[in-house]
Amino acid sequence: MSRNLDDLHPYVKYLAEKFIEECKNQGIDILIYSTFRSKEEQNKLYEQGRSAPGNKVTNARGGYSYHNYGLAFDCVPIINKKAQWDRTDLYEKMGQLGKSIGLEWGGDFKIFKDMPHFQWRGGLKIKDLLQGKIPISQLKLELENSINKLFQENIINTPNYWIDNKEYKTEYVKKLIYNFSQYLGINKPENEFTNILNELSNKKVIDSPEYWISSQIYKTEYVIELIIKFTRYIEENNIDSEFISSVNKLAKKNIINSSDYWINNKEYKGEYVKELIKKIANKLG
């Protein structure tokens, strides 16, 4: 049996890493002790408590567990370097955290509750997997959709680079961040990268500006998460790119002073509208 995250389906590996991070943020350290299992290993576990000594730990024979396809992992909370197998309160918290990021939790199973167990099925049932079907990575689908959206908004120029690459160049990622900041109306030059990141952090577009400032090499999974986050921000805030572009043009011509005010404000003050009209009138003669 493996405990290596690399033996999981790529999307399940991504979810497992995110799950570890989410648990840590809540003050819970965990150990993932089982990932992929062969069918033979699964059969040995199945016989435990039946034809072999020990307690029953599974109702799934070989081929009938999501572990056999790299779609599940088992974990345990750790306190002072000791496994806390009986801390149902911690498992309950872990279960909720896992479900919040798209995992299914074994603690919800009706017939055989399996609190250490988490899985992602990709919309497939065991019978589908037995027939050789492979789940498409939800992450890949979301990434491709996000990249196409950013391409449509002229934030990126070469979508194939972002879709097919396994390692992103730091300078390209920084350019992406800069382009996105311009898209949002943050009119700061590229060399003010720290200030740009702080602005994006204030808008809750990114969580940790320190990482993007200090890292020499960016992790691929973090870049992917950033791309998806950019797209979600655009969609959730109903960003009007044509309006932003117009405001930025007026700012460059000194017709308006604060593009950020016009882009992000939901209700304009009357005196500002009057000032804008007067400036436009003066510019037009």
PDB file of C-alpha atoms in Angstrom:
ATOM      1  CA  MET A   1       0.000   0.000   0.000  1.00  0.00           C
ATOM      2  CA  SER A   2       1.154   3.501  -0.782  1.00  0.00           C
ATOM      3  CA  ARG A   3       0.992   6.717   1.203  1.00  0.00           C
ATOM      4  CA  ASN A   4       2.585   8.754  -1.587  1.00  0.00           C
ATOM      5  CA  LEU A   5       0.389  11.583  -2.913  1.00  0.00           C
ATOM      6  CA  ASP A   6       2.012  11.182  -6.330  1.00  0.00           C
ATOM      7  CA  ASP A   7       0.228   7.833  -6.670  1.00  0.00           C
ATOM      8  CA  LEU A   8      -3.141   9.600  -6.625  1.00  0.00           C
ATOM      9  CA  HIS A   9      -5.088  10.848  -9.629  1.00  0.00           C
ATOM     10  CA  PRO A  10      -3.679  14.368 -10.350  1.00  0.00           C
ATOM     11  CA  TYR A  11      -6.860  16.131  -9.265  1.00  0.00           C
ATOM     12  CA  VAL A  12      -7.148  14.046  -6.097  1.00  0.00           C
ATOM     13  CA  LYS A  13      -3.519  14.883  -5.326  1.00  0.00           C
ATOM     14  CA  TYR A  14      -4.397  18.568  -5.743  1.00  0.00           C
ATOM     15  CA  LEU A  15      -7.396  18.159  -3.415  1.00  0.00           C
ATOM     16  CA  ALA A  16      -5.315  16.230  -0.871  1.00  0.00           C
ATOM     17  CA  GLU A  17      -2.693  18.986  -0.754  1.00  0.00           C
ATOM     18  CA  LYS A  18      -5.409  21.614  -0.446  1.00  0.00           C
ATOM     19  CA  PHE A  19      -7.055  19.544   2.293  1.00  0.00           C
ATOM     20  CA  ILE A  20      -3.790  19.374   4.273  1.00  0.00           C
ATOM     21  CA  GLU A  21      -3.466  23.152   3.952  1.00  0.00           C
ATOM     22  CA  GLU A  22      -7.085  23.803   4.996  1.00  0.00           C
ATOM     23  CA  CYS A  23      -6.706  21.525   8.043  1.00  0.00           C
ATOM     24  CA  LYS A  24      -3.466  23.260   9.023  1.00  0.00           C
ATOM     25  CA  ASN A  25      -5.202  26.646   8.777  1.00  0.00           C
ATOM     26  CA  GLN A  26      -7.711  25.326  11.329  1.00  0.00           C
ATOM     27  CA  GLY A  27      -4.945  24.103  13.645  1.00  0.00           C
ATOM     28  CA  ILE A  28      -5.262  20.427  12.707  1.00  0.00           C
ATOM     29  CA  ASP A  29      -2.161  18.490  11.641  1.00  0.00           C
ATOM     30  CA  ILE A  30      -2.930  15.352   9.671  1.00  0.00           C
ATOM     31  CA  LEU A  31      -1.079  12.327   8.319  1.00  0.00           C
ATOM     32  CA  ILE A  32      -2.199  10.751   5.064  1.00  0.00           C
ATOM     33  CA  TYR A  33      -1.270   7.114   5.566  1.00  0.00           C
ATOM     34  CA  SER A  34      -2.962   5.405   2.619  1.00  0.00           C
ATOM     35  CA  THR A  35      -3.428   6.498  -0.988  1.00  0.00           C
ATOM     36  CA  PHE A  36      -3.281   3.958  -3.840  1.00  0.00           C
ATOM     37  CA  ARG A  37      -3.895   0.258  -3.182  1.00  0.00           C
ATOM     38  CA  SER A  38      -3.587  -2.621  -5.622  1.00  0.00           C
ATOM     39  CA  LYS A  39      -6.521  -4.997  -5.941  1.00  0.00           C
ATOM     40  CA  GLU A  40      -4.484  -7.676  -4.180  1.00  0.00           C
ATOM     41  CA  GLU A  41      -3.799  -5.357  -1.244  1.00  0.00           C
ATOM     42  CA  GLN A  42      -7.480  -4.454  -1.138  1.00  0.00           C
ATOM     43  CA  ASN A  43      -8.450  -8.130  -0.959  1.00  0.00           C
ATOM     44  CA  LYS A  44      -6.107  -8.638   1.997  1.00  0.00           C
ATOM     45  CA  LEU A  45      -7.771  -5.754   3.821  1.00  0.00           C
ATOM     46  CA  TYR A  46     -11.180  -7.170   2.966  1.00  0.00           C
ATOM     47  CA  GLU A  47     -10.278 -10.523   4.539  1.00  0.00           C
ATOM     48  CA  GLN A  48      -9.261  -8.811   7.790  1.00  0.00           C
ATOM     49  CA  GLY A  49     -11.972  -9.591  10.347  1.00  0.00           C
ATOM     50  CA  ARG A  50     -13.311 -12.320   8.074  1.00  0.00           C
ATOM     51  CA  SER A  51     -10.845 -15.069   7.166  1.00  0.00           C
ATOM     52  CA  ALA A  52      -7.883 -13.196   8.691  1.00  0.00           C
ATOM     53  CA  PRO A  53      -7.317 -11.847  12.249  1.00  0.00           C
ATOM     54  CA  GLY A  54      -8.297  -8.298  13.192  1.00  0.00           C
ATOM     55  CA  ASN A  55     -11.285  -5.992  12.942  1.00  0.00           C
ATOM     56  CA  LYS A  56     -13.185  -5.346   9.741  1.00  0.00           C
ATOM     57  CA  VAL A  57     -11.829  -2.221   8.064  1.00  0.00           C
ATOM     58  CA  THR A  58     -13.551  -2.324   4.687  1.00  0.00           C
ATOM     59  CA  ASN A  59     -16.530  -3.764   2.861  1.00  0.00           C
ATOM     60  CA  ALA A  60     -14.854  -3.398  -0.528  1.00  0.00           C
ATOM     61  CA  ARG A  61     -13.135  -6.251  -2.337  1.00  0.00           C
ATOM     62  CA  GLY A  62     -10.302  -5.665  -4.779  1.00  0.00           C
ATOM     63  CA  GLY A  63     -11.467  -3.487  -7.661  1.00  0.00           C
ATOM     64  CA  TYR A  64     -14.428  -2.140  -5.684  1.00  0.00           C
ATOM     65  CA  SER A  65     -12.591   0.548  -3.722  1.00  0.00           C
ATOM     66  CA  TYR A  66     -11.784   4.019  -5.021  1.00  0.00           C
ATOM     67  CA  HIS A  67      -8.307   3.506  -3.521  1.00  0.00           C
ATOM     68  CA  ASN A  68      -7.672   0.986  -6.311  1.00  0.00           C
ATOM     69  CA  TYR A  69      -7.937   3.817  -8.851  1.00  0.00           C
ATOM     70  CA  GLY A  70      -6.022   6.535  -6.991  1.00  0.00           C
ATOM     71  CA  LEU A  71      -9.232   8.394  -6.205  1.00  0.00           C
ATOM     72  CA  ALA A  72      -9.179   8.120  -2.408  1.00  0.00           C
ATOM     73  CA  PHE A  73      -6.931   8.587   0.605  1.00  0.00           C
ATOM     74  CA  ASP A  74      -7.099   7.815   4.330  1.00  0.00           C
ATOM     75  CA  CYS A  75      -5.791  10.143   7.018  1.00  0.00           C
ATOM     76  CA  VAL A  76      -5.597  10.640  10.771  1.00  0.00           C
ATOM     77  CA  PRO A  77      -5.235  13.768  12.938  1.00  0.00           C
ATOM     78  CA  ILE A  78      -1.911  14.111  14.751  1.00  0.00           C
ATOM     79  CA  ILE A  79      -1.267  15.736  18.158  1.00  0.00           C
ATOM     80  CA  ASN A  80       2.239  15.764  19.668  1.00  0.00           C
ATOM     81  CA  LYS A  81       3.363  13.330  16.947  1.00  0.00           C
ATOM     82  CA  LYS A  82       0.706  10.775  17.980  1.00  0.00           C
ATOM     83  CA  ALA A  83      -2.205   9.571  15.863  1.00  0.00           C
ATOM     84  CA  GLN A  84      -5.610  10.483  17.337  1.00  0.00           C
ATOM     85  CA  TRP A  85      -7.742   7.617  16.010  1.00  0.00           C
ATOM     86  CA  ASP A  86     -10.589   8.174  18.496  1.00  0.00           C
ATOM     87  CA  ARG A  87     -10.942  11.963  18.164  1.00  0.00           C
ATOM     88  CA  THR A  88     -14.316  11.985  16.431  1.00  0.00           C
ATOM     89  CA  ASP A  89     -14.562  15.737  17.072  1.00  0.00           C
ATOM     90  CA  LEU A  90     -11.459  16.319  14.939  1.00  0.00           C
ATOM     91  CA  TYR A  91     -12.681  13.928  12.264  1.00  0.00           C
ATOM     92  CA  GLU A  92     -15.970  15.849  12.136  1.00  0.00           C
ATOM     93  CA  LYS A  93     -14.084  19.097  11.502  1.00  0.00           C
ATOM     94  CA  MET A  94     -11.886  17.400   8.921  1.00  0.00           C
ATOM     95  CA  GLY A  95     -14.963  15.952   7.234  1.00  0.00           C
ATOM     96  CA  GLN A  96     -16.542  19.383   6.853  1.00  0.00           C
ATOM     97  CA  LEU A  97     -13.291  20.863   5.550  1.00  0.00           C
ATOM     98  CA  GLY A  98     -12.914  18.052   3.030  1.00  0.00           C
ATOM     99  CA  LYS A  99     -16.457  18.479   1.757  1.00  0.00           C
ATOM    100  CA  SER A 100     -15.981  22.239   1.439  1.00  0.00           C
ATOM    101  CA  ILE A 101     -13.276  21.697  -1.216  1.00  0.00           C
ATOM    102  CA  GLY A 102     -15.124  18.990  -3.156  1.00  0.00           C
ATOM    103  CA  LEU A 103     -14.187  15.720  -1.433  1.00  0.00           C
ATOM    104  CA  GLU A 104     -16.613  13.045  -0.263  1.00  0.00           C
ATOM    105  CA  TRP A 105     -16.145  11.974   3.344  1.00  0.00           C
ATOM    106  CA  GLY A 106     -16.406   8.393   4.570  1.00  0.00           C
ATOM    107  CA  GLY A 107     -17.978   9.632   7.804  1.00  0.00           C
ATOM    108  CA  ASP A 108     -21.155  10.227   5.784  1.00  0.00           C
ATOM    109  CA  PHE A 109     -21.348   6.626   4.559  1.00  0.00           C
ATOM    110  CA  LYS A 110     -24.584   5.035   5.775  1.00  0.00           C
ATOM    111  CA  ILE A 111     -23.644   1.339   5.813  1.00  0.00           C
ATOM    112  CA  PHE A 112     -19.978   1.414   6.841  1.00  0.00           C
ATOM    113  CA  LYS A 113     -18.827   4.734   8.300  1.00  0.00           C
ATOM    114  CA  ASP A 114     -15.160   5.292   7.469  1.00  0.00           C
ATOM    115  CA  MET A 115     -14.085   8.527   9.150  1.00  0.00           C
ATOM    116  CA  PRO A 116     -10.440   8.551   7.931  1.00  0.00           C
ATOM    117  CA  HIS A 117     -11.582   8.116   4.316  1.00  0.00           C
ATOM    118  CA  PHE A 118     -11.876  10.860   1.672  1.00  0.00           C
ATOM    119  CA  GLN A 119     -12.525  10.395  -2.021  1.00  0.00           C
ATOM    120  CA  TRP A 120     -13.294  12.103  -5.321  1.00  0.00           C
ATOM    121  CA  ARG A 121     -15.090  10.033  -7.936  1.00  0.00           C
ATOM    122  CA  GLY A 122     -15.099  12.399 -10.895  1.00  0.00           C
ATOM    123  CA  GLY A 123     -18.725  11.514 -11.570  1.00  0.00           C
ATOM    124  CA  LEU A 124     -17.920   7.821 -12.083  1.00  0.00           C
ATOM    125  CA  LYS A 125     -19.238   4.787 -10.251  1.00  0.00           C
ATOM    126  CA  ILE A 126     -17.240   1.643  -9.518  1.00  0.00           C
ATOM    127  CA  LYS A 127     -18.864  -0.153 -12.466  1.00  0.00           C
ATOM    128  CA  ASP A 128     -17.546   2.616 -14.753  1.00  0.00           C
ATOM    129  CA  LEU A 129     -14.037   2.255 -13.364  1.00  0.00           C
ATOM    130  CA  LEU A 130     -14.181  -1.520 -13.755  1.00  0.00           C
ATOM    131  CA  GLN A 131     -14.954  -0.923 -17.439  1.00  0.00           C
ATOM    132  CA  GLY A 132     -11.780   1.136 -17.754  1.00  0.00           C
ATOM    133  CA  LYS A 133     -13.262   4.638 -17.726  1.00  0.00           C
ATOM    134  CA  ILE A 134     -11.029   7.379 -16.338  1.00  0.00           C
ATOM    135  CA  PRO A 135     -12.397  10.524 -14.688  1.00  0.00           C
ATOM    136  CA  ILE A 136     -11.504  13.797 -16.379  1.00  0.00           C
ATOM    137  CA  SER A 137      -9.761  16.157 -14.004  1.00  0.00           C
ATOM    138  CA  GLN A 138     -12.187  18.834 -12.870  1.00  0.00           C
ATOM    139  CA  LEU A 139      -9.151  20.999 -12.239  1.00  0.00           C
ATOM    140  CA  LYS A 140      -8.036  20.683 -15.859  1.00  0.00           C
ATOM    141  CA  LEU A 141     -11.495  21.580 -17.125  1.00  0.00           C
ATOM    142  CA  GLU A 142     -11.715  24.598 -14.831  1.00  0.00           C
ATOM    143  CA  LEU A 143      -8.188  25.682 -15.752  1.00  0.00           C
ATOM    144  CA  GLU A 144      -8.916  25.518 -19.495  1.00  0.00           C
ATOM    145  CA  ASN A 145     -12.162  27.458 -19.061  1.00  0.00           C
ATOM    146  CA  SER A 146     -10.349  30.066 -16.955  1.00  0.00           C
ATOM    147  CA  ILE A 147      -7.523  30.458 -19.467  1.00  0.00           C
ATOM    148  CA  ASN A 148      -9.991  30.898 -22.330  1.00  0.00           C
ATOM    149  CA  LYS A 149     -11.839  33.529 -20.305  1.00  0.00           C
ATOM    150  CA  LEU A 150      -8.611  35.445 -19.581  1.00  0.00           C
ATOM    151  CA  PHE A 151      -7.718  35.208 -23.272  1.00  0.00           C
ATOM    152  CA  GLN A 152     -11.078  36.689 -24.261  1.00  0.00           C
ATOM    153  CA  GLU A 153     -10.482  39.557 -21.844  1.00  0.00           C
ATOM    154  CA  ASN A 154      -6.995  40.191 -23.360  1.00  0.00           C
ATOM    155  CA  ILE A 155      -5.296  39.426 -20.035  1.00  0.00           C
ATOM    156  CA  ILE A 156      -3.211  36.665 -21.648  1.00  0.00           C
ATOM    157  CA  ASN A 157      -2.073  36.387 -25.266  1.00  0.00           C
ATOM    158  CA  THR A 158      -1.068  32.718 -25.646  1.00  0.00           C
ATOM    159  CA  PRO A 159      -3.598  30.344 -24.035  1.00  0.00           C
ATOM    160  CA  ASN A 160      -1.751  27.192 -25.164  1.00  0.00           C
ATOM    161  CA  TYR A 161       1.263  28.153 -23.050  1.00  0.00           C
ATOM    162  CA  TRP A 162      -0.834  28.200 -19.884  1.00  0.00           C
ATOM    163  CA  ILE A 163      -2.863  25.087 -20.723  1.00  0.00           C
ATOM    164  CA  ASP A 164      -0.089  22.719 -21.749  1.00  0.00           C
ATOM    165  CA  ASN A 165       2.857  23.847 -19.648  1.00  0.00           C
ATOM    166  CA  LYS A 166       4.102  21.876 -16.637  1.00  0.00           C
ATOM    167  CA  GLU A 167       6.323  24.674 -15.343  1.00  0.00           C
ATOM    168  CA  TYR A 168       5.566  28.371 -15.711  1.00  0.00           C
ATOM    169  CA  LYS A 169       8.335  30.951 -16.054  1.00  0.00           C
ATOM    170  CA  THR A 170       8.399  33.442 -13.187  1.00  0.00           C
ATOM    171  CA  GLU A 171       8.532  36.463 -15.484  1.00  0.00           C
ATOM    172  CA  TYR A 172       5.455  35.261 -17.390  1.00  0.00           C
ATOM    173  CA  VAL A 173       3.513  34.804 -14.143  1.00  0.00           C
ATOM    174  CA  LYS A 174       4.476  38.295 -13.003  1.00  0.00           C
ATOM    175  CA  LYS A 175       3.340  39.661 -16.364  1.00  0.00           C
ATOM    176  CA  LEU A 176       0.033  37.848 -15.932  1.00  0.00           C
ATOM    177  CA  ILE A 177      -0.423  39.404 -12.488  1.00  0.00           C
ATOM    178  CA  TYR A 178       0.461  42.843 -13.881  1.00  0.00           C
ATOM    179  CA  ASN A 179      -1.988  42.478 -16.798  1.00  0.00           C
ATOM    180  CA  PHE A 180      -4.741  41.442 -14.422  1.00  0.00           C
ATOM    181  CA  SER A 181      -4.041  44.416 -12.163  1.00  0.00           C
ATOM    182  CA  GLN A 182      -4.331  46.719 -15.184  1.00  0.00           C
ATOM    183  CA  TYR A 183      -7.576  45.014 -16.114  1.00  0.00           C
ATOM    184  CA  LEU A 184      -8.947  45.885 -12.669  1.00  0.00           C
ATOM    185  CA  GLY A 185      -7.861  49.493 -13.032  1.00  0.00           C
ATOM    186  CA  ILE A 186      -4.823  49.339 -10.729  1.00  0.00           C
ATOM    187  CA  ASN A 187      -2.714  51.862 -12.632  1.00  0.00           C
ATOM    188  CA  LYS A 188       0.719  51.070 -11.266  1.00  0.00           C
ATOM    189  CA  PRO A 189       3.843  50.398 -13.373  1.00  0.00           C
ATOM    190  CA  GLU A 190       5.293  46.886 -13.607  1.00  0.00           C
ATOM    191  CA  ASN A 191       8.255  47.778 -11.413  1.00  0.00           C
ATOM    192  CA  GLU A 192       5.886  48.427  -8.491  1.00  0.00           C
ATOM    193  CA  PHE A 193       5.156  44.704  -8.215  1.00  0.00           C
ATOM    194  CA  THR A 194       4.904  44.738  -4.418  1.00  0.00           C
ATOM    195  CA  ASN A 195       2.342  47.548  -4.470  1.00  0.00           C
ATOM    196  CA  ILE A 196       0.361  45.761  -7.186  1.00  0.00           C
ATOM    197  CA  LEU A 197       0.225  42.594  -5.074  1.00  0.00           C
ATOM    198  CA  ASN A 198      -0.861  44.545  -2.011  1.00  0.00           C
ATOM    199  CA  GLU A 199      -3.660  46.141  -4.029  1.00  0.00           C
ATOM    200  CA  LEU A 200      -4.790  42.710  -5.237  1.00  0.00           C
ATOM    201  CA  SER A 201      -4.624  41.440  -1.672  1.00  0.00           C
ATOM    202  CA  ASN A 202      -6.822  44.329  -0.501  1.00  0.00           C
ATOM    203  CA  LYS A 203      -9.352  43.334  -3.150  1.00  0.00           C
ATOM    204  CA  LYS A 204      -9.103  39.746  -1.852  1.00  0.00           C
ATOM    205  CA  VAL A 205      -7.985  38.485  -5.259  1.00  0.00           C
ATOM    206  CA  ILE A 206      -4.860  36.878  -3.772  1.00  0.00           C
ATOM    207  CA  ASP A 207      -4.296  35.571  -0.252  1.00  0.00           C
ATOM    208  CA  SER A 208      -0.540  35.822   0.314  1.00  0.00           C
ATOM    209  CA  PRO A 209       1.313  38.601  -1.532  1.00  0.00           C
ATOM    210  CA  GLU A 210       4.499  37.614   0.340  1.00  0.00           C
ATOM    211  CA  TYR A 211       4.697  34.350  -1.602  1.00  0.00           C
ATOM    212  CA  TRP A 212       4.556  36.062  -5.000  1.00  0.00           C
ATOM    213  CA  ILE A 213       7.015  38.740  -3.871  1.00  0.00           C
ATOM    214  CA  SER A 214       9.711  36.544  -2.331  1.00  0.00           C
ATOM    215  CA  SER A 215       9.595  33.290  -4.336  1.00  0.00           C
ATOM    216  CA  GLN A 216      12.112  32.842  -7.142  1.00  0.00           C
ATOM    217  CA  ILE A 217      10.212  29.890  -8.607  1.00  0.00           C
ATOM    218  CA  TYR A 218       6.437  29.576  -8.406  1.00  0.00           C
ATOM    219  CA  LYS A 219       4.821  26.175  -7.833  1.00  0.00           C
ATOM    220  CA  THR A 220       2.716  25.082 -10.803  1.00  0.00           C
ATOM    221  CA  GLU A 221      -0.292  24.257  -8.624  1.00  0.00           C
ATOM    222  CA  TYR A 222      -0.216  27.732  -7.076  1.00  0.00           C
ATOM    223  CA  VAL A 223      -0.140  29.378 -10.514  1.00  0.00           C
ATOM    224  CA  ILE A 224      -3.081  27.241 -11.638  1.00  0.00           C
ATOM    225  CA  GLU A 225      -5.028  28.213  -8.537  1.00  0.00           C
ATOM    226  CA  LEU A 226      -4.204  31.894  -9.196  1.00  0.00           C
ATOM    227  CA  ILE A 227      -5.485  31.694 -12.795  1.00  0.00           C
ATOM    228  CA  ILE A 228      -8.754  30.118 -11.641  1.00  0.00           C
ATOM    229  CA  LYS A 229      -9.075  32.708  -8.876  1.00  0.00           C
ATOM    230  CA  PHE A 230      -8.663  35.568 -11.359  1.00  0.00           C
ATOM    231  CA  THR A 231     -11.483  34.189 -13.492  1.00  0.00           C
ATOM    232  CA  ARG A 232     -13.780  33.624 -10.531  1.00  0.00           C
ATOM    233  CA  TYR A 233     -13.165  37.198  -9.411  1.00  0.00           C
ATOM    234  CA  ILE A 234     -14.168  38.538 -12.833  1.00  0.00           C
ATOM    235  CA  GLU A 235     -17.348  36.447 -12.873  1.00  0.00           C
ATOM    236  CA  GLU A 236     -18.376  37.026  -9.261  1.00  0.00           C
ATOM    237  CA  ASN A 237     -17.891  40.805  -9.520  1.00  0.00           C
ATOM    238  CA  ASN A 238     -19.435  41.200 -12.976  1.00  0.00           C
ATOM    239  CA  ILE A 239     -16.365  43.057 -14.220  1.00  0.00           C
ATOM    240  CA  ASP A 240     -17.130  45.313 -17.220  1.00  0.00           C
ATOM    241  CA  SER A 241     -13.841  45.359 -19.136  1.00  0.00           C
ATOM    242  CA  GLU A 242     -15.054  47.940 -21.667  1.00  0.00           C
ATOM    243  CA  PHE A 243     -15.949  50.342 -18.851  1.00  0.00           C
ATOM    244  CA  ILE A 244     -12.592  49.777 -17.139  1.00  0.00           C
ATOM    245  CA  SER A 245     -10.764  50.425 -20.400  1.00  0.00           C
ATOM    246  CA  SER A 246     -12.701  53.666 -20.883  1.00  0.00           C
ATOM    247  CA  VAL A 247     -11.945  54.828 -17.360  1.00  0.00           C
ATOM    248  CA  ASN A 248      -8.249  54.052 -17.774  1.00  0.00           C
ATOM    249  CA  LYS A 249      -8.141  56.074 -20.996  1.00  0.00           C
ATOM    250  CA  LEU A 250      -9.715  59.055 -19.247  1.00  0.00           C
ATOM    251  CA  ALA A 251      -7.211  58.704 -16.396  1.00  0.00           C
ATOM    252  CA  LYS A 252      -4.263  58.721 -18.815  1.00  0.00           C
ATOM    253  CA  LYS A 253      -5.621  61.888 -20.420  1.00  0.00           C
ATOM    254  CA  ASN A 254      -5.982  63.435 -16.929  1.00  0.00           C
ATOM    255  CA  ILE A 255      -9.721  63.808 -17.426  1.00  0.00           C
ATOM    256  CA  ILE A 256     -10.272  61.886 -14.184  1.00  0.00           C
ATOM    257  CA  ASN A 257      -7.921  61.627 -11.222  1.00  0.00           C
ATOM    258  CA  SER A 258      -8.853  58.311  -9.620  1.00  0.00           C
ATOM    259  CA  SER A 259      -9.696  55.438 -11.954  1.00  0.00           C
ATOM    260  CA  ASP A 260     -10.011  53.097  -8.965  1.00  0.00           C
ATOM    261  CA  TYR A 261     -12.879  55.206  -7.600  1.00  0.00           C
ATOM    262  CA  TRP A 262     -14.908  54.930 -10.820  1.00  0.00           C
ATOM    263  CA  ILE A 263     -14.198  51.243 -11.354  1.00  0.00           C
ATOM    264  CA  ASN A 264     -14.871  49.917  -7.872  1.00  0.00           C
ATOM    265  CA  ASN A 265     -17.521  52.251  -6.498  1.00  0.00           C
ATOM    266  CA  LYS A 266     -21.128  51.079  -6.493  1.00  0.00           C
ATOM    267  CA  GLU A 267     -22.537  54.552  -5.840  1.00  0.00           C
ATOM    268  CA  TYR A 268     -20.979  57.747  -7.166  1.00  0.00           C
ATOM    269  CA  LYS A 269     -21.057  60.954  -5.162  1.00  0.00           C
ATOM    270  CA  GLY A 270     -22.830  63.826  -6.892  1.00  0.00           C
ATOM    271  CA  GLU A 271     -19.920  66.236  -6.556  1.00  0.00           C
ATOM    272  CA  TYR A 272     -17.569  63.770  -8.258  1.00  0.00           C
ATOM    273  CA  VAL A 273     -19.911  63.392 -11.210  1.00  0.00           C
ATOM    274  CA  LYS A 274     -20.121  67.188 -11.531  1.00  0.00           C
ATOM    275  CA  GLU A 275     -16.338  67.457 -11.396  1.00  0.00           C
ATOM    276  CA  LEU A 276     -15.967  64.802 -14.102  1.00  0.00           C
ATOM    277  CA  ILE A 277     -18.423  66.598 -16.397  1.00  0.00           C
ATOM    278  CA  LYS A 278     -16.636  69.905 -15.920  1.00  0.00           C
ATOM    279  CA  LYS A 279     -13.238  68.317 -16.705  1.00  0.00           C
ATOM    280  CA  ILE A 280     -14.535  66.682 -19.856  1.00  0.00           C
ATOM    281  CA  ALA A 281     -16.131  69.985 -20.933  1.00  0.00           C
ATOM    282  CA  ASN A 282     -12.867  71.858 -20.326  1.00  0.00           C
ATOM    283  CA  LYS A 283     -10.858  69.270 -22.290  1.00  0.00           C
ATOM    284  CA  LEU A 284     -13.280  69.545 -25.197  1.00  0.00           C
ATOM    285  CA  GLY A 285     -13.045  73.329 -25.121  1.00  0.00           C
TER     286      GLY A 285
END
